[in-house]
mmCIF file of C-alpha atoms and ligand atoms in Angstrom:
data_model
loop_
_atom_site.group_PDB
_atom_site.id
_atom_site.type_symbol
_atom_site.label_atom_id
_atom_site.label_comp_id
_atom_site.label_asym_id
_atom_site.label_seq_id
_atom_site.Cartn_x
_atom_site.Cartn_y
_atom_site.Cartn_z
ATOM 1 C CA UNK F 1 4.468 5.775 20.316
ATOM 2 C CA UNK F 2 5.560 8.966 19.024
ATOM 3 C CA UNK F 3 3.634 9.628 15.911
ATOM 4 C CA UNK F 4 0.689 7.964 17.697
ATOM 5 C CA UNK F 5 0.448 10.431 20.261
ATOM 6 C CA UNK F 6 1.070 13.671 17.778
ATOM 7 C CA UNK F 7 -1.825 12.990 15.665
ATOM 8 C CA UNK F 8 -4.116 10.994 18.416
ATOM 9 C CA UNK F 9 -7.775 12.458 18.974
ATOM 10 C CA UNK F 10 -7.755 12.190 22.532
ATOM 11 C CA UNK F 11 -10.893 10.561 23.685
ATOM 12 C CA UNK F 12 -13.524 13.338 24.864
ATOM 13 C CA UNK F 13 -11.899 16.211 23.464
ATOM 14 C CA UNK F 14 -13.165 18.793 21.120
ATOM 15 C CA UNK F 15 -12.147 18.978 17.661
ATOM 16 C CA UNK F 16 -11.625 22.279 16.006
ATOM 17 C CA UNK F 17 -9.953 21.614 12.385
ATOM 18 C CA UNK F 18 -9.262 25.087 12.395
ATOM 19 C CA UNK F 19 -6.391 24.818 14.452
ATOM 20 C CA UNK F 20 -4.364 22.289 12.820
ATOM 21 C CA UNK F 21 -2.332 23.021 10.455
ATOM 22 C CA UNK F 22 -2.376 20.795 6.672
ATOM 23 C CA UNK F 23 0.824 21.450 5.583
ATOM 24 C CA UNK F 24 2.288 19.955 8.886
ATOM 25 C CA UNK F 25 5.850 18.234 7.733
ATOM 26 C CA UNK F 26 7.565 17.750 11.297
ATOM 27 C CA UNK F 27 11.205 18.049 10.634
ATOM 28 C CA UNK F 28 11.513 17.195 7.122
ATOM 29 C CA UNK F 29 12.626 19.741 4.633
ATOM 30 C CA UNK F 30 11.186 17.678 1.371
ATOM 31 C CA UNK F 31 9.913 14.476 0.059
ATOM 32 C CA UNK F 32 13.853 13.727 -0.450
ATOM 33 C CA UNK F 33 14.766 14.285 2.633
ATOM 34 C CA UNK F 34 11.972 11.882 4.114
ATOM 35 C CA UNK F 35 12.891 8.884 1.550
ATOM 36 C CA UNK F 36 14.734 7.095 4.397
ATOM 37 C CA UNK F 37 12.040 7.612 7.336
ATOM 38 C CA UNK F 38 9.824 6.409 4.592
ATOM 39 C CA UNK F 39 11.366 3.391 3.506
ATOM 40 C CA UNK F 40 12.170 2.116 7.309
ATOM 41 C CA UNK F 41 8.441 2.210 8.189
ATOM 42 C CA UNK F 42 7.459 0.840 5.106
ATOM 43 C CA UNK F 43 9.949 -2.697 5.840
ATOM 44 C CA UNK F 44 8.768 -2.272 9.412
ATOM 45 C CA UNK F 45 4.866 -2.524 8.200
ATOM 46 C CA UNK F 46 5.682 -5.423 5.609
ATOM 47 C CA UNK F 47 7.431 -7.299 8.262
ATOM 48 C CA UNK F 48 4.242 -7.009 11.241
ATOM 49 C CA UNK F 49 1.912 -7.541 8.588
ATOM 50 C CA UNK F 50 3.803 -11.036 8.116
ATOM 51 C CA UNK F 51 3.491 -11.644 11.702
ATOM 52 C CA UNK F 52 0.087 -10.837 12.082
ATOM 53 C CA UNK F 53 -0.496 -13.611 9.491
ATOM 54 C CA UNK F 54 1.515 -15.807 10.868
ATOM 55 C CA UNK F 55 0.107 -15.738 14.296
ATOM 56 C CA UNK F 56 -3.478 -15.413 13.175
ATOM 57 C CA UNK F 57 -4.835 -14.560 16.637
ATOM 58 C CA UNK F 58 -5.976 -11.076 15.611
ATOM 59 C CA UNK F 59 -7.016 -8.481 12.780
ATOM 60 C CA UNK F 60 -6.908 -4.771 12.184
ATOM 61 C CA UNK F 61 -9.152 -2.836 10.668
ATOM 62 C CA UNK F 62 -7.914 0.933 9.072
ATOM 63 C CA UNK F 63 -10.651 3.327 8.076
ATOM 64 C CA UNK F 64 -9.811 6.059 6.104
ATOM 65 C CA UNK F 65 -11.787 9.141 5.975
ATOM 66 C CA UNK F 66 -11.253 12.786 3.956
ATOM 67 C CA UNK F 67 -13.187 15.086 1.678
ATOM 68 C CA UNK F 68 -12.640 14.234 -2.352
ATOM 69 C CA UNK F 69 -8.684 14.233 -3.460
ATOM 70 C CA UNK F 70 -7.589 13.831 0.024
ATOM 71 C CA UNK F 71 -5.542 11.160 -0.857
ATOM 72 C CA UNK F 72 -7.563 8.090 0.215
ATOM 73 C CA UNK F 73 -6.761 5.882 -2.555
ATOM 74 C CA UNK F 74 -3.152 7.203 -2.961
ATOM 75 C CA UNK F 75 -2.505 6.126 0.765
ATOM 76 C CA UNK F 76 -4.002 2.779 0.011
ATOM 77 C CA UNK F 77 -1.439 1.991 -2.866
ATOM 78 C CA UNK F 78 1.273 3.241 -0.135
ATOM 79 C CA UNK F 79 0.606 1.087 3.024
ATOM 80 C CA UNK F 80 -0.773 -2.028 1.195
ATOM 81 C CA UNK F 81 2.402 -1.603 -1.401
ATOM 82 C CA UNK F 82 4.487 -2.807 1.301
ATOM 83 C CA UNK F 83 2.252 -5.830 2.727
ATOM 84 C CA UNK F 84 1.330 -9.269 1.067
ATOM 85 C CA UNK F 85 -2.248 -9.015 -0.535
ATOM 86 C CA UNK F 86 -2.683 -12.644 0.889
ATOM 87 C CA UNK F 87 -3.313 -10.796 4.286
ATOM 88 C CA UNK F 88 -5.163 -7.871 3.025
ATOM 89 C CA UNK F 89 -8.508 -6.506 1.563
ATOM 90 C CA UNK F 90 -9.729 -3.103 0.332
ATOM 91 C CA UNK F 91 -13.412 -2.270 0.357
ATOM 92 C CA UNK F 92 -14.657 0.813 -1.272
ATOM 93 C CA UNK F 93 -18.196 2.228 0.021
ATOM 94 C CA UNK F 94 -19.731 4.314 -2.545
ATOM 95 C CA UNK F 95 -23.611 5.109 -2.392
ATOM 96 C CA UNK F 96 -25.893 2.455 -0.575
ATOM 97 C CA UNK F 97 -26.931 -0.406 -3.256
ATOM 98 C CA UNK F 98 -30.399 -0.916 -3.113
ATOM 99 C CA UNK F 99 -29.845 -4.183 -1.187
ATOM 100 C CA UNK F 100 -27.224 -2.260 1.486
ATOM 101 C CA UNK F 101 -29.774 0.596 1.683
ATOM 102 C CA UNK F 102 -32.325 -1.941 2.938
ATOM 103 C CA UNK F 103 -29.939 -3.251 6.237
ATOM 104 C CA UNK F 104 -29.547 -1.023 9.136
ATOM 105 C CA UNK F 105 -26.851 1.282 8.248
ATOM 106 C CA UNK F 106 -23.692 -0.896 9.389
ATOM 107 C CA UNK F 107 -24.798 -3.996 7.574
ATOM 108 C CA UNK F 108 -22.493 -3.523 5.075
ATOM 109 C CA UNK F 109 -19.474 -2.616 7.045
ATOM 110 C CA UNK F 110 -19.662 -5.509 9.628
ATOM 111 C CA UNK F 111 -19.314 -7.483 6.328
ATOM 112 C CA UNK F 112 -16.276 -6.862 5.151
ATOM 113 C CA UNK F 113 -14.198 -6.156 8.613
ATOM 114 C CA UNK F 114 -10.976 -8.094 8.853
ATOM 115 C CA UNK F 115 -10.544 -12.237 10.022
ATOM 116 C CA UNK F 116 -7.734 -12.949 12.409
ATOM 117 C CA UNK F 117 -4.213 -12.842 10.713
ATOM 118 C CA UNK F 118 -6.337 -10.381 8.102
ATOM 119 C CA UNK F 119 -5.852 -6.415 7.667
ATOM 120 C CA UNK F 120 -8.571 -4.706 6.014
ATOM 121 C CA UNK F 121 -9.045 -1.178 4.795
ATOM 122 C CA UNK F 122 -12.173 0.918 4.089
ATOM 123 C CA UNK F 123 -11.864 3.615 1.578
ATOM 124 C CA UNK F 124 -14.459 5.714 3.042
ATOM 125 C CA UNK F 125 -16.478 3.321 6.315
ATOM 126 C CA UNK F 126 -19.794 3.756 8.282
ATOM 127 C CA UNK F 127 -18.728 6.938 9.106
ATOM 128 C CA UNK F 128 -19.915 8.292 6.108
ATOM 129 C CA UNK F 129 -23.626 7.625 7.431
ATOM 130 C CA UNK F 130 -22.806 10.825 10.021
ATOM 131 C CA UNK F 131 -21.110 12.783 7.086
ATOM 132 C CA UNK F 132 -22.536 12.709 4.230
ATOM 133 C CA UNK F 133 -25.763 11.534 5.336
ATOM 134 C CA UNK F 134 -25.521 14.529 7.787
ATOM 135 C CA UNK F 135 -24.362 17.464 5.494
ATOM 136 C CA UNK F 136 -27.430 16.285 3.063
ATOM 137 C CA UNK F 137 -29.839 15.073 5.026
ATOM 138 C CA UNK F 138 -30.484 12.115 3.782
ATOM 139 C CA UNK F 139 -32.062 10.586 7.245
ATOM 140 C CA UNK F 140 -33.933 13.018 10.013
ATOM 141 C CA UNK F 141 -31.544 14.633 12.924
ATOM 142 C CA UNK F 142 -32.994 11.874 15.177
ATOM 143 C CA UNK F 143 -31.437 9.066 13.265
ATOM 144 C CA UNK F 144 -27.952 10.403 12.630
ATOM 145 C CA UNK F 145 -27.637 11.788 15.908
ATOM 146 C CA UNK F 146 -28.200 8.055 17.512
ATOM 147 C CA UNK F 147 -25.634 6.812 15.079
ATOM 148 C CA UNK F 148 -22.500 8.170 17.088
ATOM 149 C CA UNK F 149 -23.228 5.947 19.283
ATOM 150 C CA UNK F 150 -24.219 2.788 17.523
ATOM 151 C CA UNK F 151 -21.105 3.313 15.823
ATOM 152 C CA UNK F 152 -18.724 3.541 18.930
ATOM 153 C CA UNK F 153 -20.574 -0.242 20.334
ATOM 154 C CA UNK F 154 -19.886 -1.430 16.949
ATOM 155 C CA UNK F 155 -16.058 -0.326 17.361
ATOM 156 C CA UNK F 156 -16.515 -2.014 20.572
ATOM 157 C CA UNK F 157 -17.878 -4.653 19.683
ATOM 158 C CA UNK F 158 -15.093 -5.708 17.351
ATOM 159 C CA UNK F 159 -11.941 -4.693 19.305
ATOM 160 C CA UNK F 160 -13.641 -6.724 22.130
ATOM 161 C CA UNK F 161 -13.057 -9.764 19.224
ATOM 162 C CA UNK F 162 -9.876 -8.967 18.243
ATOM 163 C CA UNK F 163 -9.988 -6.500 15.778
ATOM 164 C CA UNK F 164 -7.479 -3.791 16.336
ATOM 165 C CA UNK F 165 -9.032 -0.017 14.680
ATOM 166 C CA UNK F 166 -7.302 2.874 13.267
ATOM 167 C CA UNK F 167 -9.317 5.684 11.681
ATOM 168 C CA UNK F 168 -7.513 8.334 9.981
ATOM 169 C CA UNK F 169 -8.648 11.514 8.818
ATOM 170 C CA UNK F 170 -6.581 13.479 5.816
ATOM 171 C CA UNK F 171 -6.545 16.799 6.852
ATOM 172 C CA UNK F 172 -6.325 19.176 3.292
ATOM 173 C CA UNK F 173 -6.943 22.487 3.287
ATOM 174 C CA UNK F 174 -9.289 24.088 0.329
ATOM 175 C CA UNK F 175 -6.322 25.437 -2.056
ATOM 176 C CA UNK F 176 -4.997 22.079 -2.014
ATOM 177 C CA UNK F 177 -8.187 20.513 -3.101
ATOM 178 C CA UNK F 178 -8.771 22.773 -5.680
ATOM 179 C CA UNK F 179 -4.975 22.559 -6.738
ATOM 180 C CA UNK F 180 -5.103 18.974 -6.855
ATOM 181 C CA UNK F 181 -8.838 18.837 -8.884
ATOM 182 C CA UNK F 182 -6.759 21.234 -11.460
ATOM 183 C CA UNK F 183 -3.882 18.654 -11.689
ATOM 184 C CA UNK F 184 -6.620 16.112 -12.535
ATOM 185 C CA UNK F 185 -7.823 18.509 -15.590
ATOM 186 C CA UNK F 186 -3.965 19.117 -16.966
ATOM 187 C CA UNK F 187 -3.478 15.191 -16.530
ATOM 188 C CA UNK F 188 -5.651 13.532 -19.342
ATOM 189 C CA UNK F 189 -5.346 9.929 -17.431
ATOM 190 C CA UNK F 190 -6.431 11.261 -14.771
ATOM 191 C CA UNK F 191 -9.747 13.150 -16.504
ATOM 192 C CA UNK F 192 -11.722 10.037 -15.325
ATOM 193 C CA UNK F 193 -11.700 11.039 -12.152
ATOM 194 C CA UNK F 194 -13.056 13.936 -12.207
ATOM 195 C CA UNK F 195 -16.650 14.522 -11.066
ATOM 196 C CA UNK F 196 -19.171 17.269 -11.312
ATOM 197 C CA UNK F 197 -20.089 15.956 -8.008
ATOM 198 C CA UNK F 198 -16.893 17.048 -6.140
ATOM 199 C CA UNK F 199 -17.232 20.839 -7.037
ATOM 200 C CA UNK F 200 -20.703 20.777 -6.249
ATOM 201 C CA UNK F 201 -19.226 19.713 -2.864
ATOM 202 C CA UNK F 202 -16.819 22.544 -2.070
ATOM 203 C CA UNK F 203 -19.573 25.290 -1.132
ATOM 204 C CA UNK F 204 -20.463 22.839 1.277
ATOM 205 C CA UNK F 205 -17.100 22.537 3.027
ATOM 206 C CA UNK F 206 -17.990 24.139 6.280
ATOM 207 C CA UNK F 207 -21.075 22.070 6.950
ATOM 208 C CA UNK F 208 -18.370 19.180 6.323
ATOM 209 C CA UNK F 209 -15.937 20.379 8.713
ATOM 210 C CA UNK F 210 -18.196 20.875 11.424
ATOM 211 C CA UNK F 211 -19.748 16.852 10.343
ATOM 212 C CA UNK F 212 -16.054 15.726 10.627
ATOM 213 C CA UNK F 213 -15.562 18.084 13.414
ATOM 214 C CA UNK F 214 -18.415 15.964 15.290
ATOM 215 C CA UNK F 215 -17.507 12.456 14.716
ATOM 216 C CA UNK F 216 -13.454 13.115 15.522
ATOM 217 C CA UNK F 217 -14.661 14.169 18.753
ATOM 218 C CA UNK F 218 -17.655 12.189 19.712
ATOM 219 C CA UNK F 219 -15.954 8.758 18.041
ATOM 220 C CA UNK F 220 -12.313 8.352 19.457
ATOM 221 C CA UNK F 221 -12.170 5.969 21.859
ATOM 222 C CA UNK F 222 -9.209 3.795 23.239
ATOM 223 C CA UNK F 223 -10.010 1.139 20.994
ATOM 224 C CA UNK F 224 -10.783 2.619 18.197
ATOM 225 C CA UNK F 225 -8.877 6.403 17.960
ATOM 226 C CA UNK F 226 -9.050 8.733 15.455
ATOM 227 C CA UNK F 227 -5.903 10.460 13.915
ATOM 228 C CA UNK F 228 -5.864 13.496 11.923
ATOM 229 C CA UNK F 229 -3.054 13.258 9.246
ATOM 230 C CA UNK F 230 -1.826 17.026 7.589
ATOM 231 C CA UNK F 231 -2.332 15.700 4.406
ATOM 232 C CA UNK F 232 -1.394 18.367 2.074
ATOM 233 C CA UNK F 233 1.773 17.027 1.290
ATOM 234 C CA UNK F 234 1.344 13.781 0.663
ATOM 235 C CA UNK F 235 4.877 11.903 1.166
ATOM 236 C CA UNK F 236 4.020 13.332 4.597
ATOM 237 C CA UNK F 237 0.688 11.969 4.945
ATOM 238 C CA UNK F 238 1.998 7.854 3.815
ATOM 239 C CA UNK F 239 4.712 8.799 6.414
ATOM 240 C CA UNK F 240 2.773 9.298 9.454
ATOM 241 C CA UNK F 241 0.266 7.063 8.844
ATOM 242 C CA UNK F 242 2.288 4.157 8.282
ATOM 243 C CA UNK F 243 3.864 4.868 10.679
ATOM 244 C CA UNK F 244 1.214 5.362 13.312
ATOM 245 C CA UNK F 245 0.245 1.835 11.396
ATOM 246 C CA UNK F 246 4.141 0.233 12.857
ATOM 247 C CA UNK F 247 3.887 1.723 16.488
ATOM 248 C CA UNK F 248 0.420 0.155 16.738
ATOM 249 C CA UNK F 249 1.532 -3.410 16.030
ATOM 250 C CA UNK F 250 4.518 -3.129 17.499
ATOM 251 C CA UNK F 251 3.097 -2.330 20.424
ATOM 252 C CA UNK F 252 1.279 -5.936 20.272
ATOM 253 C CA UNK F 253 4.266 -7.836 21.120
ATOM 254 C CA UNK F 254 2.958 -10.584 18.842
ATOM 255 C CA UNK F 255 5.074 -13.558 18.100
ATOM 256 C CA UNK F 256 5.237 -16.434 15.460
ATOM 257 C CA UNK F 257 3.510 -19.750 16.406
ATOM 258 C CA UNK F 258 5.554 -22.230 17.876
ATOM 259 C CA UNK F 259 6.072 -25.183 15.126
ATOM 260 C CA UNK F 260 3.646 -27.779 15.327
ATOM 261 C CA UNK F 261 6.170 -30.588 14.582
ATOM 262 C CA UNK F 262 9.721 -31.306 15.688
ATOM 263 C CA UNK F 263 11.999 -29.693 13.569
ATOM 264 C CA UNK F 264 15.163 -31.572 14.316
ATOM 265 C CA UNK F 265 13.302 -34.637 14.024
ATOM 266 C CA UNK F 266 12.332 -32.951 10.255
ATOM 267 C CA UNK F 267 15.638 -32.071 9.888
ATOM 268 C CA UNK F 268 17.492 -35.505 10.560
ATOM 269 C CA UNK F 269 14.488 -37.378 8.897
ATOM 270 C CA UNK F 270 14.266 -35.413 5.327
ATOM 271 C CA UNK F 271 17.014 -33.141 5.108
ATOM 272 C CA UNK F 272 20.438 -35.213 5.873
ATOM 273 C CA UNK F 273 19.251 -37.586 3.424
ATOM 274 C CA UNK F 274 18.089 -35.242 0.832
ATOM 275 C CA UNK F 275 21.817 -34.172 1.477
ATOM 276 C CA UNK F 276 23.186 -37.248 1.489
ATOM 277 C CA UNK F 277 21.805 -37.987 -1.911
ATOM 278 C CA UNK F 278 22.613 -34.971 -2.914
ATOM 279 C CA UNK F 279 26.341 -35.421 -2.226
ATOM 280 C CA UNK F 280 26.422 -38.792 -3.903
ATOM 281 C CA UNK F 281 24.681 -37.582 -7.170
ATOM 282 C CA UNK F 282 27.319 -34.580 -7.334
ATOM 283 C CA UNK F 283 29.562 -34.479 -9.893
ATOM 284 C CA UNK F 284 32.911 -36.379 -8.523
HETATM 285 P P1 ADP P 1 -14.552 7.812 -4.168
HETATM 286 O O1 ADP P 1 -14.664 9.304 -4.059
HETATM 287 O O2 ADP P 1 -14.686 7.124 -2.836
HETATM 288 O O3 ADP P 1 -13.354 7.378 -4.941
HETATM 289 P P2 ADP P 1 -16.978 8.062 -5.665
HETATM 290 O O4 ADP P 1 -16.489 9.236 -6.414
HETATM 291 O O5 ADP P 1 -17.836 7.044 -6.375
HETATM 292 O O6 ADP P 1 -15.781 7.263 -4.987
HETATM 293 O O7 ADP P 1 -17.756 8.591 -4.387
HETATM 294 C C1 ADP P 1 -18.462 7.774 -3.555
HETATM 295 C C2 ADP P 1 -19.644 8.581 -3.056
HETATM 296 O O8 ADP P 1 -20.473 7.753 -2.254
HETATM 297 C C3 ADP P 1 -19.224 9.763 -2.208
HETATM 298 O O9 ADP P 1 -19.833 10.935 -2.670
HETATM 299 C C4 ADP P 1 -19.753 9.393 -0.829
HETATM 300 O O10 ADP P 1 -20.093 10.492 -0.055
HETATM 301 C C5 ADP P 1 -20.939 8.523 -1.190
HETATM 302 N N1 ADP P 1 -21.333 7.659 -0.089
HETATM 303 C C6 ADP P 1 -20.585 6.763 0.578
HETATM 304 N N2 ADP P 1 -21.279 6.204 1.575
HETATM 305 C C7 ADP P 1 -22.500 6.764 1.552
HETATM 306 C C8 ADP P 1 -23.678 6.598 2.337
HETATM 307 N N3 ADP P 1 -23.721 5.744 3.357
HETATM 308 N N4 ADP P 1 -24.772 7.318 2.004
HETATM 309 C C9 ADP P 1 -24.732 8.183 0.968
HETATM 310 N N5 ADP P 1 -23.656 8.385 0.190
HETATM 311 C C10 ADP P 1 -22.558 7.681 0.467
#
């Protein structure tokens, strides 16, 4: 559980972003010199994700969290690239809908969390209702400040069903976000991406960090940890995460079912005649 422990919160201590460093690349001189690493944990995460399936006796639910051009979505095409989409779904949370806005505030989450065999990843989760929520205001102190807590029961709550929970947080510094908004102006297909919204953000980064700083430290908990992923390069960032994403379902031991029919008694009743015929319709 190498990786695992590197980037683990550890439950009840204090965050300080300050301290950790974004460009973080462990050993690895470059993107090419990673490809390898890369490619291992992404066979390793196609192949659990089969047996997870297979076995159907539990779930796993990744949340990803980050400020804009963190690399949320770009992390999504890397670790579901190398599963089945039979055994995966992506939900998006964007701004309440009028209907969502009208639940209590996990409503919409406990929706969409993974069925057993199932892996299921938020692009932003119901941690957004202690960050941006938070930074704006959007509900009085009293109501987000009870939320840390609703949300670790509701982490409970599901892990005590089965559900195994990653949350990730992609650690970029503020050059990089600005460097990567610019790549998104040079790049016209990427111009649709671009919001007036996310550099109306950036002046607001501190009240951010200290939002992130809060639920990273009040909101890991053994089942249900928080990671924080340097996540300015980001061949780095799919690396660690998948493979904090392997060690965790390795670590499950799980196993294929055991055949619910006889399969010598399939093999001697289908196949040695479908052989047989086989031989005597070949070609002499
Ligand atoms: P994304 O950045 O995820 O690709 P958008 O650019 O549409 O997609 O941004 C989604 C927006 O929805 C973000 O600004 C995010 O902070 C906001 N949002 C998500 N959840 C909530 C919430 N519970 N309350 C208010 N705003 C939210």
């Amino acid at each position: 559980m190498h990786y695992f422990k590197k980037f683990h919160v550890e439950p009840g201590s204090k965050v300080d972003l300050s301290t950790i460093d974004a460009s973080f690349k462990d050993h690895h001189e470059s993107h090419q010199h990673a490809l390898p690493e890369i490619e291992t944990y992404r066979q390793k995460l196609a192949d659990l994700q089969y047996l997870m399936y297979a076995e159907n006796k539990r779930s796993l639910l990744i949340c990803l969290q980050g400020r804009d051009a963190a690399g949320k979505d770009g992390t999504i095409k890397h670790v579901l690239g190398a599963m089945n989409p039979q055994g995966c779904t992506v939900t998006g949370f964007k701004v309440p809908t009028k209907e969502e806005a009208a639940h209590d505030f996990l409503w919409r989450y406990h929706r969409t969390t993974p069925e057993k065999g199932q892996v299921a990843i938020f692009n932003r989760s119901h941690y957004e209702d202690v960050l941006v929520v938070r930074v704006h205001n959007l509900v009085p102190q009293q109501v987000w400040e009870q939320r840390y807590a609703h949300i670790n029961h509701f982490e409970q709550q599901l892990a005590d069903s089965g559900t195994h929970i990653l949350k990730f947080y992609l650690h970029i510094d503020p050059e990089e976000q600005l460097a990567r908004f610019k790549q998104r102006i040079d790049d016209p297909a990427r111009h649709w991406k671009i919001s007036d919204n996310d550099y109306a953000e950036r002046p607001l980064w501190d009240e951010y960090t200290t939002a992130f700083e809060a639920a990273l430290s009040q909101c890991s908990t053994p089942h249900a940890p928080w990671f924080i992923i340097p996540s300015n390069h980001k061949w780095f960032r799919n690396l660690a995460i998948s493979r904090i994403v392997t060690e965790t379902l390795e670590a499950l031991n799980m196993k294929f079912p055991e055949p619910t029919v006889d399969i010598n008694e399939i093999k001697q009743k289908y196949h040695q005649i479908v052989e047989k015929e086989h031989e005597e319709s070949a070609p002499q």
